[in-house]
Every structure is written in structure tokens, then in C-alpha cells.
GROMACS .gro file of C-alpha atoms in nm:
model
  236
    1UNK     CA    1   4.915   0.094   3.474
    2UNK     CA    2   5.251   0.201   3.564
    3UNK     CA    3   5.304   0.372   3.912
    4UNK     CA    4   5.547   0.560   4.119
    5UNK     CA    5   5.687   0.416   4.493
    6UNK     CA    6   5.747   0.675   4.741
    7UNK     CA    7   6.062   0.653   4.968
    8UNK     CA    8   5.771   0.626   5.302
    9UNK     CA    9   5.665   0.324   5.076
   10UNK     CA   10   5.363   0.495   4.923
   11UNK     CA   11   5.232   0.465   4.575
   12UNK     CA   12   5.199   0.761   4.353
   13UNK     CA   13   4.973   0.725   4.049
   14UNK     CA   14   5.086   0.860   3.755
   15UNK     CA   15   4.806   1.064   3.727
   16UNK     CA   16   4.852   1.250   4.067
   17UNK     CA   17   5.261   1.260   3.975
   18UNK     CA   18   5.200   1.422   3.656
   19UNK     CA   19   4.954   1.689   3.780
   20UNK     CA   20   5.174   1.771   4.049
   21UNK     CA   21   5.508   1.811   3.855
   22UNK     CA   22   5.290   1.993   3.559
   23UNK     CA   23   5.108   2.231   3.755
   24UNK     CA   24   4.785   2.078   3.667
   25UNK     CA   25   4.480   2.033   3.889
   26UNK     CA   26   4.262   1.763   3.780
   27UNK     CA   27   3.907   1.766   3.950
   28UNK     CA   28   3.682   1.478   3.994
   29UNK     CA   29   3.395   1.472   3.711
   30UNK     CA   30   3.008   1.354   3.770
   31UNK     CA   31   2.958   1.395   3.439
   32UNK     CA   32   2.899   1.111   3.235
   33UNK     CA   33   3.083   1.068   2.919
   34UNK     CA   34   2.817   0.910   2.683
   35UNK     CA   35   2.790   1.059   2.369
   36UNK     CA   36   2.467   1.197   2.294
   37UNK     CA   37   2.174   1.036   2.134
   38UNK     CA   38   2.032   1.244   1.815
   39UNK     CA   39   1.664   1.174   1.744
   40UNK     CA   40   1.560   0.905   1.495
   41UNK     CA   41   1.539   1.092   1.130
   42UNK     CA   42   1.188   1.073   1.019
   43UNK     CA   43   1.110   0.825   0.729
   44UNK     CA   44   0.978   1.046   0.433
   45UNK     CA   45   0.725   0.942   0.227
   46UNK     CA   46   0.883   0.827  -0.065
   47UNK     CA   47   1.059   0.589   0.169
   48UNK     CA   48   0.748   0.452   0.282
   49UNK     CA   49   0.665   0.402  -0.067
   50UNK     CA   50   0.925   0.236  -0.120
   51UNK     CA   51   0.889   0.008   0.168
   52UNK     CA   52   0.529  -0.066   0.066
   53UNK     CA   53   0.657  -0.222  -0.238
   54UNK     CA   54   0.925  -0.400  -0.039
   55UNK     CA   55   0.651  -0.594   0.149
   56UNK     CA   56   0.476  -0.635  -0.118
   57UNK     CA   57   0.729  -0.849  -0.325
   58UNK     CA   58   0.851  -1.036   0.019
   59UNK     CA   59   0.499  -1.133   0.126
   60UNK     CA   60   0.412  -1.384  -0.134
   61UNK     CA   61   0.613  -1.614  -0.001
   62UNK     CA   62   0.429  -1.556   0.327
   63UNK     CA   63   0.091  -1.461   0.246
   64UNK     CA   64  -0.183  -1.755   0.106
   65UNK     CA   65  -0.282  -1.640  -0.291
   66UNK     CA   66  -0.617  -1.650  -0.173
   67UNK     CA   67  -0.534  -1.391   0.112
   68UNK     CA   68  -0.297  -1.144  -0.102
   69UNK     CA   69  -0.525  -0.866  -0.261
   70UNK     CA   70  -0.689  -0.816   0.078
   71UNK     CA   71  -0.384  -0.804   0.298
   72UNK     CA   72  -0.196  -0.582  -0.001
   73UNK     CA   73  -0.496  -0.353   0.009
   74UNK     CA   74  -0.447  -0.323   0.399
   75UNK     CA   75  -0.105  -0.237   0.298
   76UNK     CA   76  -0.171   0.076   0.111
   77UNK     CA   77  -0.334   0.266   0.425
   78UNK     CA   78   0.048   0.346   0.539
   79UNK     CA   79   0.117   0.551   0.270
   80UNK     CA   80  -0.272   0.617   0.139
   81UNK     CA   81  -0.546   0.704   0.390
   82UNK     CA   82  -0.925   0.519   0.336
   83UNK     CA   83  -1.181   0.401   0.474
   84UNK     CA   84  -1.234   0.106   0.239
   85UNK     CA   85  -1.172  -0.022  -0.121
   86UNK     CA   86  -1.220  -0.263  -0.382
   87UNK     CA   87  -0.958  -0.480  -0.625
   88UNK     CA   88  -1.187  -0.680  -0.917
   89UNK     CA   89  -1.069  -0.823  -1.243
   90UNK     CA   90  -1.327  -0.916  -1.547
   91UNK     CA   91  -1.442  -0.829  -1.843
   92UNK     CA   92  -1.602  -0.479  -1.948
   93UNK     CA   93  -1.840  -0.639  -2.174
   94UNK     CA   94  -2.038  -0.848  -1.955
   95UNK     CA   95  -1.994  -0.551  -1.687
   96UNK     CA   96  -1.950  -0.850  -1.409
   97UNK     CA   97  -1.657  -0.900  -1.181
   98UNK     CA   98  -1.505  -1.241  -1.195
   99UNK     CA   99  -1.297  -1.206  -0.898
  100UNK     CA  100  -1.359  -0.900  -0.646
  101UNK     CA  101  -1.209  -0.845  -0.280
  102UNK     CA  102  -1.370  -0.576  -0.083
  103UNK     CA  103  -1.205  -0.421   0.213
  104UNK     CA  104  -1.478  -0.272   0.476
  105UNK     CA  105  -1.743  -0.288   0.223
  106UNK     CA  106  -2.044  -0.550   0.245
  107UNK     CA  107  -2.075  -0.869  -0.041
  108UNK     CA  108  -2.373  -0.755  -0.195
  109UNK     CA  109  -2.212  -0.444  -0.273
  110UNK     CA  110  -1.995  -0.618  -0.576
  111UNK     CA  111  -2.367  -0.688  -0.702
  112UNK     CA  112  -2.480  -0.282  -0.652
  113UNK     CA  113  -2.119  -0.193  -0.871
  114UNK     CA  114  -2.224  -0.407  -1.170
  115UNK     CA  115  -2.557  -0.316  -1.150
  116UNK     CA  116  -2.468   0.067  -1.229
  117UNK     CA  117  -2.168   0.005  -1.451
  118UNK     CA  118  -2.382   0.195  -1.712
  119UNK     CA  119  -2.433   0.550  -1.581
  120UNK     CA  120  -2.060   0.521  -1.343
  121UNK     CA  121  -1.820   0.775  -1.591
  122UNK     CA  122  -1.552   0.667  -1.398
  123UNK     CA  123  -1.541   0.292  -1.512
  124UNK     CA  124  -1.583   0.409  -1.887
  125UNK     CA  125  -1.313   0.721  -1.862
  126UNK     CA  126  -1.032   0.433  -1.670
  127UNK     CA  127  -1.160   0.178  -2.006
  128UNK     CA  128  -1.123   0.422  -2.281
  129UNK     CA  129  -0.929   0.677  -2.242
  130UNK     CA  130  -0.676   0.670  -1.940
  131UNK     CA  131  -0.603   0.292  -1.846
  132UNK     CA  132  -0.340   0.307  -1.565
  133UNK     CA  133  -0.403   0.667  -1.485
  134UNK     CA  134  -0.536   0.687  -1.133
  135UNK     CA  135  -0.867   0.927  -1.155
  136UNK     CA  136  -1.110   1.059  -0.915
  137UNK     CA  137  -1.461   1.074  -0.925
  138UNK     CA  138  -1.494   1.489  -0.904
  139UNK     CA  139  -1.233   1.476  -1.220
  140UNK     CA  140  -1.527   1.348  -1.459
  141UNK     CA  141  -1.817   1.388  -1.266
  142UNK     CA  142  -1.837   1.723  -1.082
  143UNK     CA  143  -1.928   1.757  -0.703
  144UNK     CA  144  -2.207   1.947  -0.768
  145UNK     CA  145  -2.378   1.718  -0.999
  146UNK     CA  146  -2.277   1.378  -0.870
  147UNK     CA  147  -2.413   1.447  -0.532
  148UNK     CA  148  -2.720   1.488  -0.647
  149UNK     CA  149  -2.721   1.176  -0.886
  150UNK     CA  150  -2.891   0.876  -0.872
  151UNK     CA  151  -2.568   0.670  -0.882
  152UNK     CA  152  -2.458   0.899  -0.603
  153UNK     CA  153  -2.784   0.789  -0.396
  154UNK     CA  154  -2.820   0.436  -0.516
  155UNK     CA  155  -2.468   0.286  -0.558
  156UNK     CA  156  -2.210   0.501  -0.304
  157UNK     CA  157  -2.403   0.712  -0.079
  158UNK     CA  158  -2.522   0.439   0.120
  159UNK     CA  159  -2.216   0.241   0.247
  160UNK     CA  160  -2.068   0.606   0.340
  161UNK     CA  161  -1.831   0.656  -0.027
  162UNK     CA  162  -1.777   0.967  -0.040
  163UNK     CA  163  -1.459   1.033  -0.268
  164UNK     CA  164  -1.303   0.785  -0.478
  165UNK     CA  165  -0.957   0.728  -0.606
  166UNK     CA  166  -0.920   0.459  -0.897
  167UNK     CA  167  -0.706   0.253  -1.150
  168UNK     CA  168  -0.789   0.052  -1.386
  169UNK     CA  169  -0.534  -0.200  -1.615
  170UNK     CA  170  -0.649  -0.362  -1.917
  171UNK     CA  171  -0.465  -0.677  -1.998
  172UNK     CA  172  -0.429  -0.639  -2.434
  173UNK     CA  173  -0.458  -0.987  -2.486
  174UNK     CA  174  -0.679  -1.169  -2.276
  175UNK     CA  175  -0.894  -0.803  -2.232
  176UNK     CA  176  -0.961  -0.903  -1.898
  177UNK     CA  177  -0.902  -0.616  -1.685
  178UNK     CA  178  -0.819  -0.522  -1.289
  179UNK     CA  179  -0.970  -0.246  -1.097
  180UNK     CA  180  -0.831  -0.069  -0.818
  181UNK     CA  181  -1.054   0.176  -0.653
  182UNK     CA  182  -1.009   0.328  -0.260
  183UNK     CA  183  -1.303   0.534  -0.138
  184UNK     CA  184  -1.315   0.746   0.186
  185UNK     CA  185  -1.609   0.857   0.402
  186UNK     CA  186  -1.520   1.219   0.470
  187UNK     CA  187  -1.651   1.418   0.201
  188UNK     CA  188  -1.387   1.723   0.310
  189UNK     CA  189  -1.083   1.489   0.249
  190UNK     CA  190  -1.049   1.469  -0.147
  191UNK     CA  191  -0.775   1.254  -0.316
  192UNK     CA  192  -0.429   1.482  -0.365
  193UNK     CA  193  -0.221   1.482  -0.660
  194UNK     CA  194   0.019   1.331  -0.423
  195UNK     CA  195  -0.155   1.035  -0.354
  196UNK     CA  196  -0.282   1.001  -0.749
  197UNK     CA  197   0.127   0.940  -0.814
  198UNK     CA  198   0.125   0.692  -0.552
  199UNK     CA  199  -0.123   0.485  -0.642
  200UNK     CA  200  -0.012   0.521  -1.005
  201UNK     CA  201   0.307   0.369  -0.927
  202UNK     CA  202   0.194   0.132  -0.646
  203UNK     CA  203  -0.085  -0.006  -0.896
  204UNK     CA  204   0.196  -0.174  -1.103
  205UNK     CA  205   0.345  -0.376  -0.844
  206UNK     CA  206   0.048  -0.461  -0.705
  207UNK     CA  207  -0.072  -0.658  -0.999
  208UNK     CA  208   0.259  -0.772  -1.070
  209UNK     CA  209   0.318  -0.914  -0.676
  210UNK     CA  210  -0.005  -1.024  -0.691
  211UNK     CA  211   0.118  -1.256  -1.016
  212UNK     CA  212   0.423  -1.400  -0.833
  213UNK     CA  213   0.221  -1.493  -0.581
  214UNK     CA  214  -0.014  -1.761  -0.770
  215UNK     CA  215   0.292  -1.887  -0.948
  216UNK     CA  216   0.500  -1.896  -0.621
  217UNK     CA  217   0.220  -2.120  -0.498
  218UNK     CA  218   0.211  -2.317  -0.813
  219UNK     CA  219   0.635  -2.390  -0.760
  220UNK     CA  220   0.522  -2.470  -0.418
  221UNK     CA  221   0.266  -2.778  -0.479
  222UNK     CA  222   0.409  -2.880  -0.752
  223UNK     CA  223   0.488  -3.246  -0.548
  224UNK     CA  224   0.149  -3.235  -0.455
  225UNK     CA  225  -0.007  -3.269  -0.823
  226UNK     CA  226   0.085  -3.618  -1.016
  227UNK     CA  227   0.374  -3.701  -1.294
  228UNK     CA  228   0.291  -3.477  -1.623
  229UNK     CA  229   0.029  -3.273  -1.465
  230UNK     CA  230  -0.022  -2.935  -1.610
  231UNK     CA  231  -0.115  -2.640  -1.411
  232UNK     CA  232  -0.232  -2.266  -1.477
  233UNK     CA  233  -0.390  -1.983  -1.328
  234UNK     CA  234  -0.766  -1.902  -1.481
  235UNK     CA  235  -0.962  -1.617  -1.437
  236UNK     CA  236  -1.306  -1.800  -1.413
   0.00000   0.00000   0.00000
């Protein structure tokens, strides 16, 4: 910074020459000169969609096969509210799961599922007529009739189901199919259409992450298994 000697041998800032000569009266500030902060823009919910799936794909490098439907499940409570769920694979036929994880729901209660398969419209409307269409249970069996059903009573009643939201996807060839259901406890909180799109189009990339994630593991121990060894994923 440039400044101005005085003929007494004092130094004159520029700043204090210039006010004087212009006229100008500069006062000291307190104020501070930081911009302000604005408030962090809240995500929307098609963002956190979005970021669902995001994790999704990422975490099968990082999440064990065994591991993935239950920690993906655990994933769809940021963007779906419930109280606890189910993803199974088998086949209709023999109305038995061959693979089932339950999220806050006991063992045996696979076993209670398959035992009513019969009398549960839900399974049969996701098998015939609307694979990959996410359906309730009021949308085929109304409120005033399945609460006072036996399958009510016997199979969800009891470990506090209340309302259920559920997909199913039928694989053409093999005929094997997966079943995604969430269930909540509060009888007043019903499934939105909102929340029917999302699982809709979350449904797809969970079965599909879910697939990346047994062959990731299969890339990954492939030095493990000897010279010319074949490998596959079965459902048992």
C-alpha cells in the first residue's frame, strides 16, 4: 500500500488523504462482512428415491450376499415407513418359500405364511393378474371383511400386521418367483398411492441389486475355487 509523507514527517494513508481531499467521511464499521448463509434446501422425495437406489447398486460391493435383502429392506424405511416386512422367492405350486428374510417378524412366521397361502387373495391377485404391481391388502380384500377373517386372526393379527403393501415378480422361465411385502402396525396409517409408485419402481432394482450382488461375490472368490471350476447361483 502506497502512502503519503507529510512535510512534519508524518504518514498519510491514502485512505485518510482521499477522504479528506473528496469530502468524504469514512466511519469505522463493526459490522462483519460475511455473506450470509441461506438454509440447506430440503431433499424432496424423489431425490431420496433416487438415493435409495444409489445405495442400493454401491452396496454390493460392501454388503455380504448373505446380508443384502435384509440390510436393502432396512433401506426402504427412508423413503417408505413400516414396522416390518418380508422378501421370499419360490415356487407358487408347492406354496413354500425357498429363501425368505424377515425384518422384525419371528422365524416361525415364514411357516404361518405358507400355511395360509390358500385363503391369502393377495398372493393369488400379485400371481395372476398384476405381477409387479404393488397391491394392498384392503384393494382385494375389504377392511370390513378381512378384519373379521380367519386369516386376519390366524396369520397377521397376531404379530401386530395391520396393513400390507406388496409385490410380487415372476421369473418366466425358471417360474420361480420373489415377494416383496411391508406391513405396518397402525391400522389408521394405510399404504398411499404415493408409496404404491415407490415401491413399484424400487421393487425392480431391488431384485436386480440383489443379482449383482451374488455375481459380484462370485468375481470375487473366483481364486478361491480350483482350475476349471464352474460356479452358479441356485435357488435351492
Amino acid at each position: 500500500m502506497l502512502c503519503n509523507r507529510q512535510q512534519d514527517g508524518s504518514i498519510e494513508s491514502p485512505v485518510r488523504s482521499c477522504s479528506s481531499k473528496c469530502g468524504l467521511t469514512l466511519e469505522p464499521s463493526n459490522k462483519s462482512t460475511a455473506l450470509p448463509i441461506s438454509p440447506a434446501k430440503p431433499i424432496s422425495l424423489d431425490e431420496r428415491v433416487d438415493e435409495c437406489i444409489t445405495r442400493l447398486y454401491r452396496s454390493v460391493v460392501s454388503v455380504p450376499p448373505e446380508r443384502f435383502r435384509l440390510w436393502a429392506l432396512e433401506s426402504l424405511k427412508s423413503v417408505i415407513p413400516f414396522d416390518s416386512a418380508i422378501w421370499g422367492s419360490g415356487k407358487w405350486e408347492e406354496r413354500r418359500f425357498h429363501a425368505l428374510t424377515l425384518s422384525n417378524q419371528p422365524e416361525h412366521f415364514a411357516q404361518v405364511l405358507e400355511s395360509s397361502a390358500n385363503e391369502n387373495p393377495l398372493i393369488a391377485k400379485l400371481i395372476q393378474s398384476e405381477p409387479d404391481t404393488p397391491t394392498t391388502m384392503e384393494s382385494v380384500f375389504p377392511d370390513a371383511q378381512f378384519y373379521k377373517s380367519n386369516l386376519y386372526r390366524s396369520t397377521f393379527g397376531p404379530y401386530g400386521i395391520e396393513r400390507l403393501l406388496s409385490t410380487m415378480h415372476v421369473d418366466p422361465r425358471s417360474g420361480l418367483y420373489s415377494l416383496v411385502s411391508l406391513y405396518r402396525s397402525d391400522r389408521n396409517a394405510a399404504f398411499t398411492e404415493q408409496e404404491k409408485a415407490i415401491q413399484r419402481r424400487l421393487t425392480y432394482h431391488l431384485f436386480n441389486a440383489l443379482s449383482h450382488s451374488f455375481f459380484i461375490h462370485l468375481v470375487r472368490t473366483h481364486r478361491d475355487r480350483p482350475a476349471g471350476a464352474s460356479t452358479a447361483v441356485v435357488d435351492r
